[in-house]
Each structure stands twice: as structure tokens, then as C-alpha cells.
């Protein structure tokens, strides 16, 4: 069984999308991959927005050379802007733009109270956040929106929010919104989910579970898979002496362990383990270079 | 008296494995030990000799003093609802289709469930030591703030304001339809769903007294427990570790040690070889750079946050039995984790 709808021969095919959402188990390098895709698109001349969807946005910000990201887009390099979604502000914006609520209703306790309800009812928080994300896609202000998305454990509820909402509410503005959100998400030429994994037991099994869930629940137009922090096997059989032997020993055990998990991952693109790199921006630049090397 | 060790840290750093290693070692030093985990890898469960871990502690077959249990947020919540609500209300709560969604989604819920269960086992008195592998949210801070957040959420001004009054009746709730919050909710959720949400929240409020009392007890246990942070030298878990120190919760102990998992030998820093296979020399040079990076990061971290550091070697494969779990601790460098119970 093949999990990728289309086998990808070039990075351009991916960067021609309008919406790319990146997910993966926590700690696999999701933010770094998001930043690398965004930088690649910007270098290719695409007007790009990098967006952090959950959490503080500090991870994505660091890879783009920023100490923090704000709710308003800020330029980080030519062709590239970045923002982090603030849940409370996204909610206010959502209620005004999507629900059409007048601003007098926007006093803080009302929004906070809604927040409690939103935490309880299924799909509300997700649809507010996804609504903001896809709104940035829909406005046409950007050629490409690249999203540092939720971890794989939550990706289904975010990508499925529009469908869930459509089944709960059949008429009115929210139903309309669910409809256009679904149309963008399901367009294979416009939208792509990028799953990031690393060749270890838990990330691999979580990735495979996510892919199986996606097979059963069509919520995104296309998808692709990156394996991050992959070590290249040594060619030499030499044993060596002293610390060189120790380092070769560790490297060989790690590559044979990685091989087990890479074998289980469906068709994927491999990104290298980076040795001794301190700076987050350098990590993103190296990954962007690797992407253009393997994908063109 | 039962001692507690709270093992915090980001996801994917080997927190569950380190918790198990601490528990195995403590049990082998003669302490009746329970390890409470949130998400064991199948191979780790195998290493402990347990096929299926349940919410109630089960004995580890090969290790006389070692017990293990696994927390499942939804089933813990069912137990919590049944402990704190009238039987009829508890039935209605757990059968409400919003229950699973809400208990999985309240930001503090999984942490609260874990903290309440951990407290229950600490108070039980059956064990000398309870090792808690905490849920990986918000760098472990949420585990400490969960009791206050839960009490706030269920009994706070917000919900009281929303539901109107002390213990509201249904009519009171819906009569206030002019309230903007209710109007917003109604517009977005639709009336049917909104009614279910409202019923759910009102039922939840009846658990307030029980949860408030529990929270006090939980805070007591948390504030006396030793805490550990597990991290790797990768950016995401490092940010979470830094956050724990920066926003150290008032009811948490200063971490006893920060455990750097997947550490490379310090002897590799600056190592060069003469007279060897070119590829092996290049390989050593790369790993040497990585080892140097790890060491820089660790010393920056211990200087800045004045903390003990423990290093656990980078093992290519996960531990497959009790001996290899114990070996993680006996071969560790820096601050010895055996001090935890000495």
C-alpha cells in the first residue's frame, strides 16, 4: 500500500501549494522542518507566511532568527513573514469575521466565558484556530502559508474540525465557513500535510497510526513524509582503535537501529542528522539545503 | 512515609524510560517502589515484563519490590467523577458524549488526573517510593499548576458568572439568554449542542467541593516531592527545561538534577586520530563536534540555573530488560541518582 498520493519528483511541486501544514510527534524537529520549507519557498520567490499554530511559537521563531513571534505578521527575511496564533486574539477575530458578532459583545468576560464553552464542546477550539489559518490562505495575500501545526496526536481533530462542524451545524455563517475550509483543505493542488518523523520506535508507530487514520478519514488534499535526523551508514568495515572505534561502534549501532524504523515508514524523504550545530537558524538553513538537494 | 519523585520534561526525551530505570534501581536497593507512567513504549512494558499495564498497580513479575501502573486520562477522569459527584450525577457526567472530549481537552485535565492518581498512591502508604512519569505538557509546569487550575475552572468566578449564581438550576441558566457569552455560544454551537454543554458544566460544578479538597491534598504532595527534569541536547526539550526553571511553580521543589539523556562520552570532545581509516577519522570528527556541542550546552545550563547535571549515555537501542534499565543509572555520569533515596 502506498501512503503518498503522488510520488514527488521536485521541491517545486510542494512549494507550488498554497497551504502546507507540518505535524509530527513532539521533539522530532517539526518547527525546524516548517522553517526550512518556508525559507525554501521564500528563496524561490514565493511570498510566504510561516505560521505557528499551537503553543508559544518560540520554536518556529528561533529557527527564523526571532526571539518571539507576534499575532501580526512580521517580516523575517525577503518574501517571508511569520506570526504565531494567540488563542484569545484568534477567538476575537473569529467571532468578528466569521460569526459576525458586533464589537460591543467583545468585552473580556464574554470572550473568556466562551473560551470555557469552547474547551468543552468538540471542534470549537480547533475550528477557531483552523479558521484563522485557512483565512490567511483564503485572503490570497500570500502565495504560500506554511504552518507549524499541532503534534500528530491532535492533527486529526484540527484537520477534521471543518467536517465535524459541518455535521453539527448545517446552516448559517459557521456552516458556510466549514464548507470553504473543507474545500481548501481537500484540494490536492492547494493543500498538503507534511508529517515529520525520526527513525525511532515511538515516532514511527505514531506516524504509521496517523497515516492509517488519514486513510480512513479524508481531511487533506495531499500528504508527504519526512524522516528527520537520519544518519548515513559507514561504508568502511574497518574496526579502528581507541575513541575512533567507539564512535564507529555507536554510529553503526545507531544506523542499524534507524534502518529498522526507516524500513517501516512508507515512501519518505530523508533529512540528515546535523552534527555539532548550535544555532537554530543554521539548523533551518541546513535542512533547507538538504531539501533542495534531495527534492530537485 | 512514602517519598515521591516527579520526573518531568518534554516529549520524546526518554522520560518514561528514565522513570522506569529509577524505579527498578530503587526496588533493587530494597525500596517498595511504584512507577506510575503515562505512555510506555511497548518495548518498555516488555522490559518491565508486563504485557498490559492498567490503572491499578500490578506487580512486576521478576522484581519482588517493583510495581507499575499506567494512567489513562479518560478512565482516571471517570474515577475522579465517581469519587466527587453524587452517583446519579456521576452517571450522567460520564455518559455525556462531551465527557471524553472535555476531559481530553481541558488544558489541565490530563495533568490533574495524573496528579490526583499519584497523590492517591502516595497517601496509600503501601510503597516507600512512588516515581511519577508526568505528562509531557508545558515542560512539566502544568503538572504543578493543574490542581489550582482545575479548582479555578470548576469553581471559579468565570463558570459561576456563566452559569449564574451558586448552584444554578437549568431555568436560571437559559433565562439569561441575553448574556453575550450565551448568545455567542448559541450562535456558534447551535441550541441543541449548547444545551448539552450547559448541562455538562452544571453537573461538573457539583464536583467542586470534592475537587477543591483533593487539590489541597495534591498540592501538599507535590510541594514535598523531589523533582527531576529529563531532557536531550535538542532545542525543543531544552526550551521546556529552561521554561521549568524560569517559571518554577511555587509549589515545586527546585529540581534535584537535570538529566541529559543521550549524552555522548566527554572523552570524544576534541578527539583526533592519526593513522586510521579515513572514513572512521571523519566519523570521529563529526561525533566529536556533536559531543562538544552537548558539553557546551550542559555547562551553560548548569552555570545559568545552578543545578546538578546527570548524564545518561546514548544507547542505540531501548532497554529490553530490568538489568539494562538499571544499567542506565549505574553507568550515568555527574550527579548520582542513587542520592535520591540515600
Coordinates of C-alpha atoms in Angstrom, one line a residue:
Chain A
X1 CA 0.0 0.0 0.0
X2 CA 1.3 3.4 -0.8
X3 CA 0.5 6.3 1.5
X4 CA 1.6 9.2 -0.7
X5 CA -1.0 10.1 -3.3
X6 CA 1.7 11.4 -5.7
X7 CA 5.3 10.5 -5.8
X8 CA 7.2 13.7 -5.6
X9 CA 10.0 14.4 -8.0
X10 CA 10.7 18.0 -7.1
X11 CA 10.6 20.5 -4.3
X12 CA 8.8 22.9 -6.6
X13 CA 5.8 20.7 -6.7
X14 CA 5.5 21.1 -3.0
X15 CA 6.3 24.8 -2.9
X16 CA 3.6 25.4 -5.6
X17 CA 0.9 24.6 -3.0
X18 CA -0.9 27.4 -1.1
X19 CA -1.2 25.7 2.2
X20 CA 1.3 23.3 3.9
X21 CA 0.7 22.1 7.4
X22 CA 3.5 20.3 9.2
X23 CA 2.9 17.8 12.0
X24 CA 4.8 15.1 13.9
X25 CA 5.3 13.7 17.4
X26 CA 6.8 16.3 19.8
X27 CA 10.6 16.7 19.6
X28 CA 11.1 15.3 16.0
X29 CA 12.1 18.7 14.6
X30 CA 8.7 19.8 13.3
X31 CA 9.4 23.6 13.8
X32 CA 12.8 23.2 12.1
X33 CA 11.2 21.5 9.1
X34 CA 8.5 24.1 8.9
X35 CA 11.1 26.9 8.9
X36 CA 13.1 25.1 6.2
X37 CA 10.1 24.7 3.9
X38 CA 9.2 28.4 4.5
X39 CA 12.8 29.5 3.7
X40 CA 12.9 27.4 0.6
X41 CA 9.7 28.9 -0.7
X42 CA 10.9 32.4 0.1
X43 CA 14.2 31.8 -1.7
X44 CA 12.2 30.5 -4.7
X45 CA 10.4 33.9 -4.8
X46 CA 7.1 32.8 -3.3
X47 CA 5.5 35.3 -1.0
X48 CA 5.4 33.2 2.1
X49 CA 3.8 33.2 5.6
X50 CA 5.2 30.9 8.3
X51 CA 2.7 30.5 11.0
X52 CA 2.9 28.8 14.4
X53 CA -0.5 27.3 15.2
X54 CA -0.3 26.0 18.8
X55 CA 1.9 26.9 21.7
X56 CA 4.1 29.9 22.1
X57 CA 5.7 30.0 18.6
X58 CA 9.1 30.2 20.2
X59 CA 10.3 27.1 18.4
X60 CA 9.4 28.4 14.9
X61 CA 10.6 31.9 15.8
X62 CA 14.0 30.6 16.9
X63 CA 14.5 28.8 13.6
X64 CA 13.7 32.1 11.8
X65 CA 16.0 34.1 13.9
X66 CA 13.4 35.8 16.1
X67 CA 13.1 35.7 19.8
X68 CA 9.3 35.8 19.7
X69 CA 6.5 35.8 17.2
X70 CA 3.5 38.1 17.4
X71 CA -0.1 37.7 16.2
X72 CA 0.5 40.3 13.5
X73 CA 2.8 39.1 10.7
X74 CA 6.4 40.4 10.9
X75 CA 9.0 40.1 8.1
X76 CA 11.9 37.9 8.9
X77 CA 13.7 37.9 5.5
X78 CA 12.8 38.9 1.9
X79 CA 9.5 37.2 0.9
X80 CA 9.0 35.7 4.3
X81 CA 6.7 36.8 7.1
X82 CA 6.0 34.9 10.3
X83 CA 3.3 35.0 13.0
X84 CA 2.1 33.0 16.0
X85 CA -1.6 32.4 16.7
X86 CA -2.7 33.7 20.0
X87 CA -5.8 31.7 21.0
X88 CA -7.6 34.6 22.7
X89 CA -7.0 37.0 19.8
X90 CA -7.8 34.4 17.2
X91 CA -11.1 33.9 19.0
X92 CA -12.0 37.6 19.0
X93 CA -11.0 37.8 15.3
X94 CA -13.0 34.7 14.6
X95 CA -16.2 35.9 16.3
X96 CA -16.0 39.2 14.4
X97 CA -15.1 37.9 11.0
X98 CA -16.8 34.5 10.9
X99 CA -19.7 34.8 13.3
X100 CA -20.3 38.5 12.5
X101 CA -20.6 39.5 16.1
X102 CA -20.6 43.2 16.8
X103 CA -17.6 44.6 18.7
X104 CA -19.7 45.7 21.7
X105 CA -20.1 42.0 22.5
X106 CA -16.3 41.6 22.7
X107 CA -15.7 42.5 26.3
X108 CA -13.3 40.2 28.0
X109 CA -15.6 38.2 30.3
X110 CA -17.8 37.2 27.3
X111 CA -14.8 36.0 25.4
X112 CA -13.4 34.2 28.5
X113 CA -16.7 32.5 29.1
X114 CA -16.9 31.5 25.5
X115 CA -13.4 30.1 25.9
X116 CA -14.7 27.7 28.7
X117 CA -17.5 26.6 26.4
X118 CA -15.1 26.2 23.6
X119 CA -12.9 23.9 25.7
X120 CA -15.8 21.7 26.4
X121 CA -17.6 21.3 23.1
X122 CA -15.9 19.3 20.4
X123 CA -14.3 21.1 17.5
X124 CA -14.8 24.7 18.6
X125 CA -11.2 25.5 19.6
X126 CA -9.9 23.6 16.6
X127 CA -12.3 25.4 14.2
X128 CA -11.3 28.8 15.6
X129 CA -7.6 28.0 15.1
X130 CA -8.0 26.4 11.7
X131 CA -10.4 29.1 10.7
X132 CA -7.6 31.7 11.3
X133 CA -5.0 29.6 9.5
X134 CA -7.2 29.0 6.4
X135 CA -8.4 32.6 6.4
X136 CA -4.8 33.6 5.8
X137 CA -4.8 31.1 2.8
X138 CA -8.1 32.3 1.5
X139 CA -7.3 36.0 1.5
X140 CA -4.8 35.4 -1.3
X141 CA -2.4 37.8 0.4
X142 CA 0.3 35.1 0.4
X143 CA 1.4 32.7 -2.3
X144 CA 2.1 30.0 0.4
X145 CA 1.1 29.6 4.0
X146 CA 3.4 27.1 5.9
X147 CA 2.1 26.1 9.3
X148 CA 4.0 24.7 12.3
X149 CA 1.0 22.5 13.2
X150 CA -0.2 20.6 16.2
X151 CA 1.5 17.3 17.2
X152 CA 0.3 14.1 15.5
X153 CA -1.9 13.3 18.5
X154 CA -4.1 16.3 17.7
X155 CA -3.7 16.7 14.0
X156 CA -6.9 14.7 13.3
X157 CA -9.1 16.9 15.4
X158 CA -7.7 20.0 13.8
X159 CA -7.9 18.8 10.2
X160 CA -11.2 17.2 10.9
X161 CA -12.7 20.3 12.6
X162 CA -14.4 21.6 9.5
X163 CA -16.1 18.2 8.9
X164 CA -17.2 17.8 12.5
X165 CA -18.6 21.4 12.5
X166 CA -20.4 20.8 9.2
X167 CA -22.2 17.8 10.8
X168 CA -23.1 19.7 13.9
X169 CA -24.3 22.9 12.3
X170 CA -26.0 22.8 8.9
X171 CA -27.0 26.4 8.2
X172 CA -25.7 29.8 8.9
X173 CA -22.3 31.5 8.8
X174 CA -20.4 28.8 10.7
X175 CA -21.7 26.2 8.3
X176 CA -20.6 28.3 5.3
X177 CA -17.2 28.7 6.9
X178 CA -16.9 24.9 7.4
X179 CA -17.7 24.5 3.7
X180 CA -15.0 26.8 2.3
X181 CA -12.4 25.5 4.9
X182 CA -13.1 21.9 3.6
X183 CA -12.8 23.0 0.0
X184 CA -9.3 24.5 0.5
X185 CA -8.1 21.6 2.7
X186 CA -9.3 18.9 0.3
X187 CA -7.9 20.5 -2.9
X188 CA -4.8 18.3 -3.7
X189 CA -3.2 21.1 -5.8
X190 CA -3.6 23.6 -2.9
X191 CA -3.1 21.8 0.4
X192 CA -0.5 19.4 1.7
X193 CA 0.1 17.7 5.1
X194 CA 3.8 17.2 5.8
X195 CA 4.4 14.6 8.5
X196 CA 7.8 14.6 10.2
X197 CA 9.2 11.5 11.9
X198 CA 12.5 10.4 13.2
X199 CA 13.7 6.7 12.9
X200 CA 12.9 5.6 16.4
X201 CA 10.2 3.3 17.8
X202 CA 7.6 5.7 19.2
X203 CA 7.7 8.4 16.5
X204 CA 7.5 5.7 13.8
X205 CA 4.5 3.9 15.3
X206 CA 2.7 7.2 15.9
X207 CA 3.4 8.3 12.3
X208 CA 2.0 5.0 10.9
X209 CA -1.1 5.3 13.1
X210 CA -1.6 8.8 11.8
X211 CA -1.3 7.7 8.2
X212 CA -3.8 4.9 8.8
X213 CA -6.2 7.4 10.4
X214 CA -5.8 9.6 7.4
X215 CA -6.5 6.7 5.0
X216 CA -9.8 6.3 6.8
X217 CA -10.6 10.0 7.2
X218 CA -10.1 12.1 4.1
X219 CA -9.3 15.6 5.5
X220 CA -6.4 16.8 3.4
X221 CA -5.7 17.0 -0.3
X222 CA -2.2 15.6 -0.4
X223 CA 0.5 14.5 2.0
X224 CA 4.1 13.7 2.3
X225 CA 6.5 12.3 4.8
X226 CA 10.0 13.4 6.0
X227 CA 12.3 11.3 8.1
X228 CA 14.5 13.7 10.1
X229 CA 17.9 13.1 11.8
X230 CA 18.8 10.2 9.5
X231 CA 22.5 9.0 9.8
X232 CA 24.3 7.8 6.7
X233 CA 25.8 4.3 7.2
X234 CA 29.5 4.0 7.2
X235 CA 30.9 2.3 4.0
X236 CA 34.1 1.1 5.6
X237 CA 34.2 -2.2 7.5
X238 CA 37.3 -1.1 9.4
X239 CA 37.1 -1.5 13.2
X240 CA 39.6 1.2 14.1
X241 CA 41.2 1.8 17.5
X242 CA 40.5 3.8 20.6
X243 CA 37.8 6.5 20.5
X244 CA 37.6 6.2 16.7
X245 CA 36.5 2.6 17.2
X246 CA 34.0 3.7 19.9
X247 CA 32.5 6.4 17.7
X248 CA 32.3 4.0 14.7
X249 CA 30.6 1.4 17.0
X250 CA 28.0 3.9 18.2
X251 CA 27.4 5.1 14.6
X252 CA 27.0 1.6 13.3
X253 CA 24.6 0.5 16.1
X254 CA 22.6 3.7 15.5
X255 CA 22.3 3.3 11.8
X256 CA 21.3 -0.3 12.0
X257 CA 18.6 0.7 14.6
X258 CA 17.5 3.5 12.4
X259 CA 17.3 1.1 9.4
X260 CA 14.6 -0.9 11.2
X261 CA 12.3 2.1 11.6
X262 CA 13.1 3.6 8.2
X263 CA 12.1 0.3 6.7
X264 CA 8.6 0.5 8.4
X265 CA 8.0 4.1 7.2
X266 CA 6.2 4.4 3.8
X267 CA 7.8 6.4 1.0
X268 CA 9.6 9.3 2.6
X269 CA 12.2 11.9 2.1
X270 CA 15.3 11.7 4.4
X271 CA 16.8 14.7 6.1
X272 CA 20.2 14.4 7.7
X273 CA 21.3 14.3 11.4
X274 CA 23.2 17.6 11.9
X275 CA 26.4 17.2 13.9
X276 CA 27.5 20.0 16.3
X277 CA 25.2 22.7 15.1
X278 CA 24.3 25.2 17.9
X279 CA 22.2 27.7 16.2
X280 CA 18.5 27.1 15.3
X281 CA 18.7 29.3 12.2
X282 CA 21.7 27.3 11.0
X283 CA 19.7 24.1 11.5
X284 CA 16.8 25.5 9.4
X285 CA 19.3 26.7 6.7
X286 CA 21.0 23.2 6.5
X287 CA 17.6 21.5 6.3
X288 CA 16.5 23.8 3.5
X289 CA 19.8 23.0 1.6
X290 CA 19.1 19.2 2.1
X291 CA 15.6 19.6 0.9
X292 CA 16.7 21.3 -2.3
X293 CA 19.4 18.6 -2.7
X294 CA 17.1 15.6 -2.4
X295 CA 14.0 17.0 -3.9
X296 CA 15.2 18.6 -7.1
Chain B
X1 CA 6.2 7.6 54.9
X2 CA 6.1 7.4 51.1
X3 CA 8.5 9.6 49.2
X4 CA 7.6 10.8 45.7
X5 CA 9.8 11.6 42.7
X6 CA 8.3 13.6 39.9
X7 CA 10.0 13.1 36.6
X8 CA 9.2 16.0 34.2
X9 CA 10.4 17.0 30.8
X10 CA 9.3 17.4 27.2
X11 CA 8.1 14.6 24.9
X12 CA 10.4 12.1 23.2
X13 CA 13.4 12.5 25.6
X14 CA 13.1 9.1 27.3
X15 CA 11.3 10.3 30.4
X16 CA 9.3 7.1 30.7
X17 CA 12.5 5.0 30.4
X18 CA 14.4 7.1 32.9
X19 CA 11.4 6.9 35.3
X20 CA 11.4 3.1 34.9
X21 CA 15.2 3.0 35.4
X22 CA 14.9 4.9 38.7
X23 CA 12.1 2.7 39.9
X24 CA 14.0 -0.6 39.0
X25 CA 17.1 0.6 40.8
X26 CA 15.2 1.8 43.9
X27 CA 13.4 -1.5 44.1
X28 CA 16.8 -3.4 43.8
X29 CA 18.1 -1.2 46.7
X30 CA 15.3 -2.5 48.9
X31 CA 12.5 0.1 48.5
X32 CA 9.0 -1.0 47.8
X33 CA 8.5 1.1 44.7
X34 CA 5.7 2.0 42.4
X35 CA 6.3 3.6 38.9
X36 CA 3.3 5.4 37.5
X37 CA 3.6 6.1 33.8
X38 CA 1.5 7.9 31.2
X39 CA 2.6 6.3 28.0
X40 CA 5.0 3.3 27.9
X41 CA 6.6 2.2 24.7
X42 CA 5.6 -1.4 24.0
X43 CA 9.3 -2.4 24.4
X44 CA 9.5 -0.7 27.8
X45 CA 6.4 -2.6 29.0
X46 CA 8.2 -5.7 27.7
X47 CA 11.3 -4.7 29.6
X48 CA 9.3 -4.5 32.8
X49 CA 7.8 -7.9 32.0
X50 CA 4.2 -6.5 31.7
X51 CA 2.1 -7.0 28.7
X52 CA -0.8 -4.8 29.6
X53 CA -0.4 -2.0 32.2
X54 CA -3.6 -1.0 33.9
X55 CA -4.7 2.0 36.1
X56 CA -4.3 -0.1 39.2
X57 CA -0.7 -1.1 40.2
X58 CA 0.4 -4.5 39.2
X59 CA 3.4 -6.4 40.4
X60 CA 6.4 -6.7 38.1
X61 CA 7.0 -10.4 37.9
X62 CA 10.8 -10.6 38.0
X63 CA 11.3 -7.9 40.7
X64 CA 9.8 -8.5 44.1
X65 CA 9.5 -4.9 45.3
X66 CA 8.5 -3.3 42.0
X67 CA 5.0 -2.2 41.0
X68 CA 3.8 -0.4 37.9
X69 CA 0.6 1.3 36.7
X70 CA -0.4 3.3 33.7
X71 CA -2.6 6.3 33.6
X72 CA -5.3 6.8 31.0
X73 CA -6.8 10.2 31.2
X74 CA -10.3 9.2 30.3
X75 CA -10.6 6.3 32.8
X76 CA -8.9 8.3 35.5
X77 CA -11.5 11.0 34.9
X78 CA -14.3 8.6 35.3
X79 CA -12.8 7.5 38.6
X80 CA -12.5 11.1 39.7
X81 CA -16.1 12.0 38.7
X82 CA -17.3 9.0 40.6
X83 CA -15.3 10.0 43.7
X84 CA -16.5 13.6 43.7
X85 CA -20.1 13.6 42.4
X86 CA -23.4 12.0 43.5
X87 CA -23.9 8.6 41.9
X88 CA -26.7 9.9 39.6
X89 CA -24.8 13.0 38.6
X90 CA -21.6 10.9 38.0
X91 CA -23.5 8.6 35.7
X92 CA -24.9 11.5 33.8
X93 CA -21.4 13.1 33.6
X94 CA -19.5 10.0 32.3
X95 CA -22.3 9.1 29.9
X96 CA -22.4 12.6 28.4
X97 CA -20.7 12.4 25.0
X98 CA -18.9 15.6 25.8
X99 CA -17.2 14.0 28.8
X100 CA -14.4 12.3 26.8
X101 CA -13.9 15.3 24.6
X102 CA -13.8 17.7 27.5
X103 CA -11.6 15.6 29.8
X104 CA -9.2 15.1 26.9
X105 CA -9.2 18.8 26.1
X106 CA -9.3 20.9 29.3
X107 CA -5.7 22.1 29.3
X108 CA -5.1 20.9 32.8
X109 CA -7.2 17.8 32.7
X110 CA -4.6 15.1 31.9
X111 CA -2.2 16.6 34.3
X112 CA -4.8 16.9 37.0
X113 CA -5.9 13.3 36.6
X114 CA -2.3 12.2 36.8
X115 CA -1.6 14.3 39.9
X116 CA -4.7 13.1 41.7
X117 CA -3.9 9.5 40.9
X118 CA -0.3 10.0 42.0
X119 CA -1.4 11.6 45.3
X120 CA -3.8 8.7 45.9
X121 CA -0.9 6.2 45.6
X122 CA 1.4 8.3 47.8
X123 CA -1.2 8.6 50.5
X124 CA -2.0 4.8 50.3
X125 CA 1.2 4.0 52.3
X126 CA 1.8 0.7 50.6
X127 CA 5.0 2.0 48.9
X128 CA 8.3 3.5 50.2
X129 CA 8.7 5.4 46.9
X130 CA 6.3 6.5 44.1
X131 CA 8.1 7.5 40.8
X132 CA 5.8 9.6 38.6
X133 CA 6.4 9.9 34.9
X134 CA 4.4 13.2 34.3
X135 CA 2.5 14.0 31.2
X136 CA 4.8 16.0 28.8
X137 CA 2.7 19.1 28.6
X138 CA 4.1 22.6 29.1
X139 CA 7.5 21.3 30.2
X140 CA 6.0 19.7 33.3
X141 CA 4.9 23.0 34.8
X142 CA 1.2 22.2 34.1
X143 CA 1.5 19.2 36.4
X144 CA 2.1 21.6 39.3
X145 CA -0.5 24.2 38.3
X146 CA -3.2 21.7 37.4
X147 CA -4.8 21.5 40.9
X148 CA -5.2 25.3 41.1
X149 CA -6.4 25.5 37.5
X150 CA -9.0 22.8 38.0
X151 CA -10.4 24.4 41.1
X152 CA -10.4 27.6 39.2
X153 CA -12.1 26.2 36.2
X154 CA -14.9 24.4 38.1
X155 CA -15.5 26.7 41.0
X156 CA -14.1 29.9 39.7
X157 CA -15.8 33.2 39.1
X158 CA -15.9 32.5 35.4
X159 CA -18.2 29.5 35.5
X160 CA -20.2 30.9 38.4
X161 CA -20.7 34.0 36.3
X162 CA -21.6 32.0 33.3
X163 CA -24.0 29.7 35.0
X164 CA -25.3 32.5 37.2
X165 CA -25.3 32.0 40.9
X166 CA -24.1 29.4 43.3
X167 CA -25.6 26.2 42.2
X168 CA -27.7 27.1 39.3
X169 CA -30.9 25.5 38.0
X170 CA -31.4 24.9 34.3
X171 CA -34.0 27.6 34.0
X172 CA -31.7 30.2 35.5
X173 CA -29.1 29.4 33.0
X174 CA -31.2 29.7 30.0
X175 CA -33.2 32.7 31.2
X176 CA -30.1 34.6 30.9
X177 CA -30.1 34.2 27.2
X178 CA -29.3 37.9 26.8
X179 CA -25.9 37.4 28.2
X180 CA -23.4 37.9 25.4
X181 CA -21.5 34.7 26.2
X182 CA -24.6 32.7 25.9
X183 CA -25.6 34.4 22.7
X184 CA -22.2 33.7 21.2
X185 CA -22.2 30.1 22.3
X186 CA -25.8 29.7 20.9
X187 CA -24.9 31.2 17.6
X188 CA -21.8 29.1 17.1
X189 CA -22.8 25.8 18.7
X190 CA -26.5 25.7 17.8
X191 CA -29.1 25.4 20.6
X192 CA -29.0 21.6 20.9
X193 CA -25.3 21.3 21.4
X194 CA -25.3 24.3 23.7
X195 CA -27.8 22.7 26.0
X196 CA -25.7 19.6 26.3
X197 CA -22.6 21.7 27.1
X198 CA -24.6 23.7 29.7
X199 CA -25.9 20.5 31.4
X200 CA -22.4 19.1 31.4
X201 CA -20.9 22.2 33.0
X202 CA -23.6 22.3 35.7
X203 CA -23.0 18.7 36.5
X204 CA -19.3 19.3 36.7
X205 CA -19.8 22.1 39.2
X206 CA -21.3 19.7 41.7
X207 CA -17.9 18.1 41.9
X208 CA -16.4 21.4 43.1
X209 CA -16.2 20.7 46.9
X210 CA -14.5 17.3 46.3
X211 CA -12.1 18.6 43.8
X212 CA -11.2 21.6 45.9
X213 CA -10.4 19.3 48.9
X214 CA -8.4 16.9 46.7
X215 CA -6.5 19.8 45.2
X216 CA -5.2 20.8 48.6
X217 CA -4.0 17.3 49.3
X218 CA -2.4 17.1 45.8
X219 CA -0.6 20.4 46.4
X220 CA 0.8 19.1 49.7
X221 CA 2.2 16.0 48.0
X222 CA 3.7 17.9 45.0
X223 CA 5.4 20.5 47.2
X224 CA 7.3 17.9 49.2
X225 CA 8.2 15.7 46.2
X226 CA 11.7 15.7 44.6
X227 CA 11.6 16.8 41.0
X228 CA 13.8 15.8 38.1
X229 CA 13.9 17.2 34.6
X230 CA 14.8 14.9 31.7
X231 CA 16.0 16.4 28.5
X232 CA 18.2 15.8 25.5
X233 CA 20.5 18.4 24.0
X234 CA 17.9 19.1 21.3
X235 CA 16.2 22.6 21.0
X236 CA 12.6 21.6 21.9
X237 CA 13.2 19.7 25.1
X238 CA 15.9 22.3 26.1
X239 CA 13.3 25.1 25.8
X240 CA 10.9 23.2 28.0
X241 CA 13.7 22.6 30.6
X242 CA 14.6 26.3 30.6
X243 CA 10.9 27.2 31.0
X244 CA 10.6 25.0 34.0
X245 CA 13.4 26.9 35.8
X246 CA 12.2 30.3 34.6
X247 CA 8.6 29.8 35.6
X248 CA 9.4 27.4 38.5
X249 CA 5.9 26.8 40.1
X250 CA 5.6 28.0 43.7
X251 CA 4.6 24.5 44.9
X252 CA 7.5 22.7 43.2
X253 CA 10.9 21.8 44.7
X254 CA 14.0 23.2 42.9
X255 CA 14.9 20.3 40.6
X256 CA 17.3 17.9 42.3
X257 CA 19.0 17.2 39.0
X258 CA 18.7 17.8 35.3
X259 CA 19.2 14.5 33.4
X260 CA 20.7 14.8 30.0
X261 CA 19.7 11.7 28.2
X262 CA 21.5 10.5 25.0
X263 CA 24.8 12.0 26.1
X264 CA 28.0 11.3 24.2
X265 CA 31.3 10.5 26.0
X266 CA 33.1 13.6 27.1
X267 CA 36.3 11.9 26.0
X268 CA 35.2 12.4 22.4
X269 CA 35.5 16.2 22.7
X270 CA 38.4 17.3 20.6
X271 CA 39.5 13.7 20.0
X272 CA 41.6 13.2 16.9
X273 CA 43.2 10.1 15.5
X274 CA 46.2 9.6 13.4
X275 CA 47.0 6.6 11.3
X276 CA 43.4 5.3 10.9
X277 CA 40.9 4.6 8.2
X278 CA 39.8 8.0 6.6
X279 CA 36.1 7.4 7.0
X280 CA 36.5 6.4 10.6
X281 CA 38.6 9.5 11.3
X282 CA 35.9 11.7 9.6
X283 CA 33.2 9.9 11.6
X284 CA 35.0 10.6 14.8
X285 CA 35.5 14.2 13.9
X286 CA 31.7 14.6 13.4
X287 CA 30.7 12.9 16.6
X288 CA 33.5 14.9 18.4
X289 CA 31.7 18.1 17.2
X290 CA 28.4 16.8 18.5
X291 CA 29.9 15.8 21.8
X292 CA 31.5 19.3 22.2
X293 CA 28.1 20.9 21.4
X294 CA 26.4 18.8 24.1
X295 CA 29.1 19.7 26.6
X296 CA 28.8 23.4 25.9
X297 CA 25.1 23.2 26.3
X298 CA 25.2 21.3 29.6
X299 CA 27.8 23.7 31.2
X300 CA 25.9 26.8 30.0
X301 CA 22.8 25.2 31.5
X302 CA 24.3 24.3 34.9
X303 CA 26.0 27.7 35.2
X304 CA 22.9 29.6 34.4
X305 CA 20.4 27.7 36.6
X306 CA 22.8 26.4 39.2
X307 CA 21.7 22.8 39.0
X308 CA 23.2 19.4 39.3
X309 CA 23.5 17.5 36.0
X310 CA 23.3 13.8 35.4
X311 CA 24.3 12.4 32.0
X312 CA 22.9 9.1 30.7
X313 CA 24.7 7.5 27.8
X314 CA 23.3 7.5 24.3
X315 CA 22.1 3.9 23.8
X316 CA 21.3 2.9 20.3
X317 CA 18.5 0.5 21.4
X318 CA 15.9 0.9 24.1
X319 CA 16.4 -1.2 27.3
X320 CA 14.9 -4.6 26.9
X321 CA 15.0 -5.9 30.4
X322 CA 15.3 -4.9 34.1
X323 CA 19.1 -5.3 34.1
X324 CA 19.6 -2.9 31.2
X325 CA 17.2 -0.4 32.8
X326 CA 19.3 -0.5 36.0
X327 CA 22.5 -0.2 33.9
X328 CA 21.3 3.2 32.6
X329 CA 21.6 4.5 36.2
X330 CA 24.7 2.7 37.3
X331 CA 26.7 3.9 34.2
X332 CA 25.3 7.5 34.4
X333 CA 27.7 10.4 34.9
X334 CA 27.6 13.5 37.0
X335 CA 25.1 13.7 39.9
X336 CA 24.3 10.2 41.1
X337 CA 20.6 9.4 41.1
X338 CA 21.2 6.9 43.9
X339 CA 21.3 10.0 46.1
X340 CA 17.6 10.3 45.6
X341 CA 16.9 7.8 48.3
X342 CA 20.0 7.8 50.4

